[in-house]
Amino acid sequence: MSTRPVPSLLALIDEFDAFILDQWGVLHDGTTPLPDAMEAVTALLAAGKVIVTLSNTGRRQATTEVVLRRMGFPLDRFRTNVTSGETAFAALSSGEIGGTRLPGRRCYLICRDNDTSVVDGSGVEHVADVAGADFVMLSGIEGERWSVGDYMAELAPAVQRRLPMICSNPDLVALTATGEHIAPGKVAAAYEAATGVTPIFVGKPYRPVYDRCLQALPDVSKARVLCVGDSLTHDIGGGAGAGLKTLFCMAGIHRDGFDLCAPAAANLDALRAVLADHGGPAPDYLIDRLRWS
């Protein structure tokens, strides 16, 4: 393992020009900015660096921008804010995902907070009854209220029909201000186990969201782009799969595997253990959390 521990972003500032930052677990917990994150973002911008945020949320870009702005992030100075939901909307609008044609134009939508924007205006019809659907669109869940079993009960008619599923949030868990909760990827995995139908995923670690990020960075060499995240599978695996360098934040969803009171250099054995448990490539760099100094 060739992972290099770093005490802060200052150690990398001369090596990279653009930073693709995960949102939940790196910038914020869904409610408030995480410690040191705001200072790090402000300092990166002051140093002339380009920031793109990348989130596996199934929501559209505009919705997440409202959240970031409410928290006080200097959104107008970010290059763009990519979400898997916005990428999914673009795919639904085009009629294909990753070169594969949509399995129809009628979907049964599972979403959070009645947010139907991932399909609204896409040309895909949102139907209220699974019986009239060509596929299931899994955009978001209320993991703090409902279990995988609850969602599988709702999807029982789709399971019986073995309908195709599109999942616009591959995350398995969500790190929130009230703790960890299940995320849509958990439901998608249960659906696949019950039907044998492999969902079509949009989001990290899959390539379409990284292509969308890089399209916003035509002036930056890929070698000068750093992906920052707290999920080994999604952030680190996805960044590496896109041919980008990666920085792993220990204080995110894998935090229980690390000694956060010790420096990153003292956590390399812990990283090996977490990698053995979760798989995926080793990150290029290791840090406790997003911090400038």
Short mmCIF file of C-alpha atoms in Angstrom, two decimals:
data_model
loop_
_atom_site.label_atom_id
_atom_site.label_comp_id
_atom_site.label_asym_id
_atom_site.label_seq_id
_atom_site.Cartn_x
_atom_site.Cartn_y
_atom_site.Cartn_z
CA MET A 1 0.00 0.00 0.00
CA SER A 2 1.49 3.30 -1.11
CA THR A 3 -0.97 5.63 0.64
CA ARG A 4 0.65 8.85 1.82
CA PRO A 5 -0.66 10.32 5.08
CA VAL A 6 -1.01 14.12 5.13
CA PRO A 7 -1.75 16.45 8.06
CA SER A 8 -3.74 18.95 5.97
CA LEU A 9 -4.55 20.14 2.46
CA LEU A 10 -1.55 22.44 2.64
CA ALA A 11 0.64 19.39 2.03
CA LEU A 12 -1.06 18.88 -1.36
CA ILE A 13 -1.69 22.42 -2.46
CA ASP A 14 1.13 22.52 -5.02
CA GLU A 15 0.18 19.17 -6.57
CA PHE A 16 -3.44 19.83 -7.55
CA ASP A 17 -5.45 22.57 -9.22
CA ALA A 18 -8.98 21.17 -8.88
CA PHE A 19 -10.68 19.38 -6.00
CA ILE A 20 -13.76 17.18 -6.40
CA LEU A 21 -15.28 17.22 -2.92
CA ASP A 22 -17.84 14.77 -1.61
CA GLN A 23 -20.65 16.53 0.25
CA TRP A 24 -22.07 14.31 3.02
CA GLY A 25 -19.29 13.15 5.34
CA VAL A 26 -16.69 15.58 3.96
CA LEU A 27 -18.35 19.01 3.75
CA HIS A 28 -21.39 18.53 5.99
CA ASP A 29 -23.61 16.06 7.85
CA GLY A 30 -26.78 17.04 6.03
CA THR A 31 -27.52 19.82 8.52
CA THR A 32 -24.34 21.73 9.37
CA PRO A 33 -20.80 22.04 7.96
CA LEU A 34 -18.33 19.58 9.46
CA PRO A 35 -15.48 20.90 11.64
CA ASP A 36 -12.82 22.74 9.58
CA ALA A 37 -14.65 22.16 6.28
CA MET A 38 -15.68 25.77 5.74
CA GLU A 39 -12.17 27.04 6.47
CA ALA A 40 -10.71 24.46 4.07
CA VAL A 41 -13.08 25.44 1.26
CA THR A 42 -12.45 29.15 1.77
CA ALA A 43 -8.68 28.65 1.81
CA LEU A 44 -8.73 26.51 -1.33
CA LEU A 45 -10.61 29.20 -3.20
CA ALA A 46 -8.28 31.90 -1.88
CA ALA A 47 -5.36 29.86 -3.22
CA GLY A 48 -6.93 29.92 -6.69
CA LYS A 49 -8.07 26.31 -6.68
CA VAL A 50 -11.18 25.05 -8.49
CA ILE A 51 -13.87 23.25 -6.49
CA VAL A 52 -16.48 20.85 -7.81
CA THR A 53 -18.80 19.09 -5.39
CA LEU A 54 -19.99 15.57 -6.13
CA SER A 55 -22.83 13.93 -4.25
CA ASN A 56 -24.63 10.61 -4.54
CA THR A 57 -27.89 12.24 -3.55
CA GLY A 58 -30.77 11.31 -5.79
CA ARG A 59 -31.90 14.95 -5.73
CA ARG A 60 -31.36 17.45 -8.54
CA GLN A 61 -28.47 19.89 -8.50
CA ALA A 62 -30.58 22.94 -7.64
CA THR A 63 -31.96 21.27 -4.51
CA THR A 64 -28.53 20.49 -3.08
CA GLU A 65 -27.33 23.98 -3.94
CA VAL A 66 -30.07 25.42 -1.72
CA VAL A 67 -28.76 23.26 1.14
CA LEU A 68 -25.12 24.25 0.57
CA ARG A 69 -25.99 27.93 0.35
CA ARG A 70 -28.08 27.74 3.52
CA MET A 71 -25.08 26.29 5.35
CA GLY A 72 -22.96 29.22 4.24
CA PHE A 73 -20.73 27.61 1.62
CA PRO A 74 -19.55 30.15 -1.03
CA LEU A 75 -21.50 28.43 -3.77
CA ASP A 76 -21.08 31.16 -6.36
CA ARG A 77 -17.34 30.48 -6.37
CA PHE A 78 -17.65 26.72 -6.99
CA ARG A 79 -17.23 25.55 -10.59
CA THR A 80 -20.29 23.29 -10.39
CA ASN A 81 -22.16 20.91 -8.11
CA VAL A 82 -22.70 17.47 -9.60
CA THR A 83 -25.31 15.10 -8.18
CA SER A 84 -26.28 11.61 -9.21
CA GLY A 85 -29.87 12.86 -9.31
CA GLU A 86 -29.02 15.51 -11.91
CA THR A 87 -27.06 12.92 -13.90
CA ALA A 88 -30.02 10.54 -13.72
CA PHE A 89 -32.40 13.28 -14.88
CA ALA A 90 -30.18 13.93 -17.90
CA ALA A 91 -30.14 10.20 -18.65
CA LEU A 92 -33.91 9.86 -18.34
CA SER A 93 -34.34 12.88 -20.60
CA SER A 94 -32.07 11.37 -23.24
CA GLY A 95 -33.74 7.98 -23.08
CA GLU A 96 -30.60 6.05 -22.22
CA ILE A 97 -28.20 5.43 -19.37
CA GLY A 98 -24.59 4.51 -20.07
CA GLY A 99 -25.43 3.57 -23.64
CA THR A 100 -28.36 1.35 -22.59
CA ARG A 101 -31.87 2.31 -23.64
CA LEU A 102 -34.41 2.89 -20.88
CA PRO A 103 -36.66 -0.11 -20.26
CA GLY A 104 -39.73 2.02 -21.00
CA ARG A 105 -41.12 5.47 -20.28
CA ARG A 106 -43.28 4.76 -17.22
CA CYS A 107 -41.66 4.51 -13.80
CA TYR A 108 -42.71 3.79 -10.25
CA LEU A 109 -40.76 6.33 -8.20
CA ILE A 110 -39.45 5.94 -4.66
CA CYS A 111 -38.15 9.28 -3.42
CA ARG A 112 -37.53 11.32 -0.28
CA ASP A 113 -39.79 14.14 0.90
CA ASN A 114 -42.02 13.70 -2.17
CA ASP A 115 -39.24 15.14 -4.34
CA THR A 116 -40.23 13.98 -7.84
CA SER A 117 -37.87 16.37 -9.65
CA VAL A 118 -35.66 13.54 -10.94
CA VAL A 119 -38.47 12.60 -13.34
CA ASP A 120 -40.43 15.86 -13.66
CA GLY A 121 -39.85 17.29 -17.13
CA SER A 122 -37.73 14.35 -18.25
CA GLY A 123 -40.33 12.84 -20.54
CA VAL A 124 -40.67 9.86 -18.21
CA GLU A 125 -44.13 9.32 -16.74
CA HIS A 126 -44.40 8.89 -12.97
CA VAL A 127 -47.11 6.29 -12.28
CA ALA A 128 -48.71 5.70 -8.88
CA ASP A 129 -49.22 1.96 -9.30
CA VAL A 130 -46.43 -0.57 -9.89
CA ALA A 131 -48.81 -2.46 -12.18
CA GLY A 132 -48.53 0.33 -14.73
CA ALA A 133 -44.76 0.78 -14.52
CA ASP A 134 -42.03 -0.30 -16.91
CA PHE A 135 -39.33 0.13 -14.28
CA VAL A 136 -38.66 1.26 -10.72
CA MET A 137 -36.84 4.56 -10.18
CA LEU A 138 -35.17 4.54 -6.74
CA SER A 139 -34.18 8.13 -6.06
CA GLY A 140 -34.21 8.50 -2.28
CA ILE A 141 -35.46 6.90 0.92
CA GLU A 142 -36.31 7.95 4.47
CA GLY A 143 -33.78 5.67 6.12
CA GLU A 144 -34.26 7.24 9.53
CA ARG A 145 -37.94 6.18 9.50
CA TRP A 146 -38.25 3.09 7.33
CA SER A 147 -36.26 -0.14 7.03
CA VAL A 148 -35.15 -2.14 4.01
CA GLY A 149 -38.00 -4.53 4.83
CA ASP A 150 -40.52 -1.69 4.66
CA TYR A 151 -39.35 -0.70 1.20
CA MET A 152 -39.23 -4.30 -0.01
CA ALA A 153 -42.85 -4.72 1.11
CA GLU A 154 -43.77 -1.67 -0.98
CA LEU A 155 -41.87 -3.13 -3.91
CA ALA A 156 -43.38 -6.62 -3.63
CA PRO A 157 -45.42 -6.24 -6.88
CA ALA A 158 -42.26 -5.07 -8.68
CA VAL A 159 -40.34 -8.04 -7.28
CA GLN A 160 -43.04 -10.37 -8.54
CA ARG A 161 -42.82 -8.85 -12.02
CA ARG A 162 -39.01 -8.62 -11.84
CA LEU A 163 -39.13 -5.05 -13.07
CA PRO A 164 -35.86 -3.31 -13.99
CA MET A 165 -34.62 -0.81 -11.41
CA ILE A 166 -32.66 2.43 -11.80
CA CYS A 167 -31.02 3.65 -8.59
CA SER A 168 -29.72 7.21 -8.54
CA ASN A 169 -28.03 6.89 -5.13
CA PRO A 170 -25.75 3.84 -4.79
CA ASP A 171 -24.77 4.74 -1.19
CA LEU A 172 -25.37 1.99 1.36
CA VAL A 173 -25.39 4.26 4.40
CA ALA A 174 -25.95 7.97 4.98
CA LEU A 175 -24.02 9.91 7.62
CA THR A 176 -26.37 12.45 9.21
CA ALA A 177 -26.51 14.67 12.26
CA THR A 178 -28.50 11.93 14.03
CA GLY A 179 -26.16 9.09 13.09
CA GLU A 180 -25.95 6.57 10.27
CA HIS A 181 -29.06 5.47 8.40
CA ILE A 182 -29.64 3.16 5.47
CA ALA A 183 -29.35 4.70 2.02
CA PRO A 184 -30.95 3.69 -1.30
CA GLY A 185 -28.09 1.37 -2.25
CA LYS A 186 -29.19 -0.96 0.57
CA VAL A 187 -32.68 -1.23 -0.87
CA ALA A 188 -31.26 -1.74 -4.36
CA ALA A 189 -29.07 -4.58 -3.08
CA ALA A 190 -32.05 -6.26 -1.41
CA TYR A 191 -34.08 -5.87 -4.61
CA GLU A 192 -31.32 -7.52 -6.63
CA ALA A 193 -31.10 -10.38 -4.13
CA ALA A 194 -34.86 -10.92 -4.33
CA THR A 195 -35.21 -10.69 -8.12
CA GLY A 196 -31.83 -11.50 -9.64
CA VAL A 197 -32.22 -8.22 -11.57
CA THR A 198 -29.10 -6.06 -11.34
CA PRO A 199 -30.10 -2.42 -10.89
CA ILE A 200 -28.74 0.26 -13.18
CA PHE A 201 -26.80 2.60 -10.90
CA VAL A 202 -26.17 6.29 -11.47
CA GLY A 203 -23.68 7.88 -9.08
CA LYS A 204 -20.36 7.11 -7.43
CA PRO A 205 -18.46 4.87 -8.09
CA TYR A 206 -19.90 4.69 -11.62
CA ARG A 207 -18.33 6.60 -14.46
CA PRO A 208 -21.15 8.94 -15.67
CA VAL A 209 -20.91 11.28 -12.64
CA TYR A 210 -17.13 11.56 -12.99
CA ASP A 211 -17.47 12.32 -16.69
CA ARG A 212 -19.88 15.10 -15.71
CA CYS A 213 -17.32 16.49 -13.24
CA LEU A 214 -14.50 16.40 -15.78
CA GLN A 215 -16.66 18.10 -18.41
CA ALA A 216 -16.73 21.06 -16.02
CA LEU A 217 -12.92 21.04 -15.81
CA PRO A 218 -11.74 21.38 -19.43
CA ASP A 219 -8.95 23.72 -18.29
CA VAL A 220 -7.47 21.28 -15.74
CA SER A 221 -5.33 18.23 -16.50
CA LYS A 222 -6.69 15.00 -15.01
CA ALA A 223 -3.33 14.58 -13.28
CA ARG A 224 -4.03 17.81 -11.36
CA VAL A 225 -7.50 16.77 -10.11
CA LEU A 226 -7.96 15.30 -6.61
CA CYS A 227 -11.09 13.44 -5.47
CA VAL A 228 -11.84 13.80 -1.75
CA GLY A 229 -14.26 11.48 0.02
CA ASP A 230 -15.07 9.36 3.06
CA SER A 231 -16.32 6.19 1.36
CA LEU A 232 -13.69 3.70 0.25
CA THR A 233 -16.12 1.97 -2.11
CA HIS A 234 -17.78 4.98 -3.66
CA ASP A 235 -15.45 7.99 -3.36
CA ILE A 236 -12.06 6.30 -3.49
CA GLY A 237 -13.07 3.44 -5.78
CA GLY A 238 -14.93 5.80 -8.09
CA GLY A 239 -12.15 8.36 -8.27
CA ALA A 240 -9.54 5.70 -8.93
CA GLY A 241 -11.76 4.10 -11.57
CA ALA A 242 -11.97 7.45 -13.35
CA GLY A 243 -8.17 7.68 -13.39
CA LEU A 244 -7.97 10.40 -10.71
CA LYS A 245 -5.94 10.75 -7.53
CA THR A 246 -7.85 10.28 -4.27
CA LEU A 247 -7.77 11.61 -0.70
CA PHE A 248 -9.59 9.59 1.97
CA CYS A 249 -11.08 11.29 5.05
CA MET A 250 -11.04 8.97 8.08
CA ALA A 251 -13.70 10.84 10.07
CA GLY A 252 -16.58 9.86 7.77
CA ILE A 253 -18.58 6.65 7.48
CA HIS A 254 -15.57 4.46 8.33
CA ARG A 255 -14.58 6.51 11.38
CA ASP A 256 -15.06 3.64 13.86
CA GLY A 257 -12.09 1.87 12.26
CA PHE A 258 -9.65 4.69 13.01
CA ASP A 259 -8.04 6.45 15.94
CA LEU A 260 -9.12 10.01 15.17
CA CYS A 261 -7.07 11.36 18.07
CA ALA A 262 -3.89 10.15 16.36
CA PRO A 263 -2.33 11.63 13.20
CA ALA A 264 -2.99 10.07 9.81
CA ALA A 265 0.52 8.59 9.77
CA ALA A 266 -0.39 6.47 12.82
CA ASN A 267 -3.49 5.08 11.10
CA LEU A 268 -1.96 3.23 8.16
CA ASP A 269 -2.43 -0.18 9.78
CA ALA A 270 -6.02 0.77 10.57
CA LEU A 271 -6.50 1.70 6.92
CA ARG A 272 -5.23 -1.71 5.84
CA ALA A 273 -7.74 -3.35 8.18
CA VAL A 274 -10.64 -1.23 6.92
CA LEU A 275 -9.65 -1.95 3.33
CA ALA A 276 -9.60 -5.67 4.11
CA ASP A 277 -13.16 -5.38 5.46
CA HIS A 278 -14.62 -3.15 2.75
CA GLY A 279 -12.47 -3.78 -0.31
CA GLY A 280 -11.64 -1.27 -3.00
CA PRO A 281 -8.36 0.37 -3.95
CA ALA A 282 -6.17 2.10 -1.39
CA PRO A 283 -6.39 5.89 -1.51
CA ASP A 284 -3.42 7.90 -2.70
CA TYR A 285 -3.57 10.12 0.39
CA LEU A 286 -4.96 9.84 3.93
CA ILE A 287 -6.21 12.64 6.20
CA ASP A 288 -8.35 12.76 9.33
CA ARG A 289 -10.93 15.16 7.86
CA LEU A 290 -11.08 17.98 5.34
CA ARG A 291 -8.84 20.62 6.90
CA TRP A 292 -6.65 23.41 5.62
CA SER A 293 -4.02 23.44 8.38
#
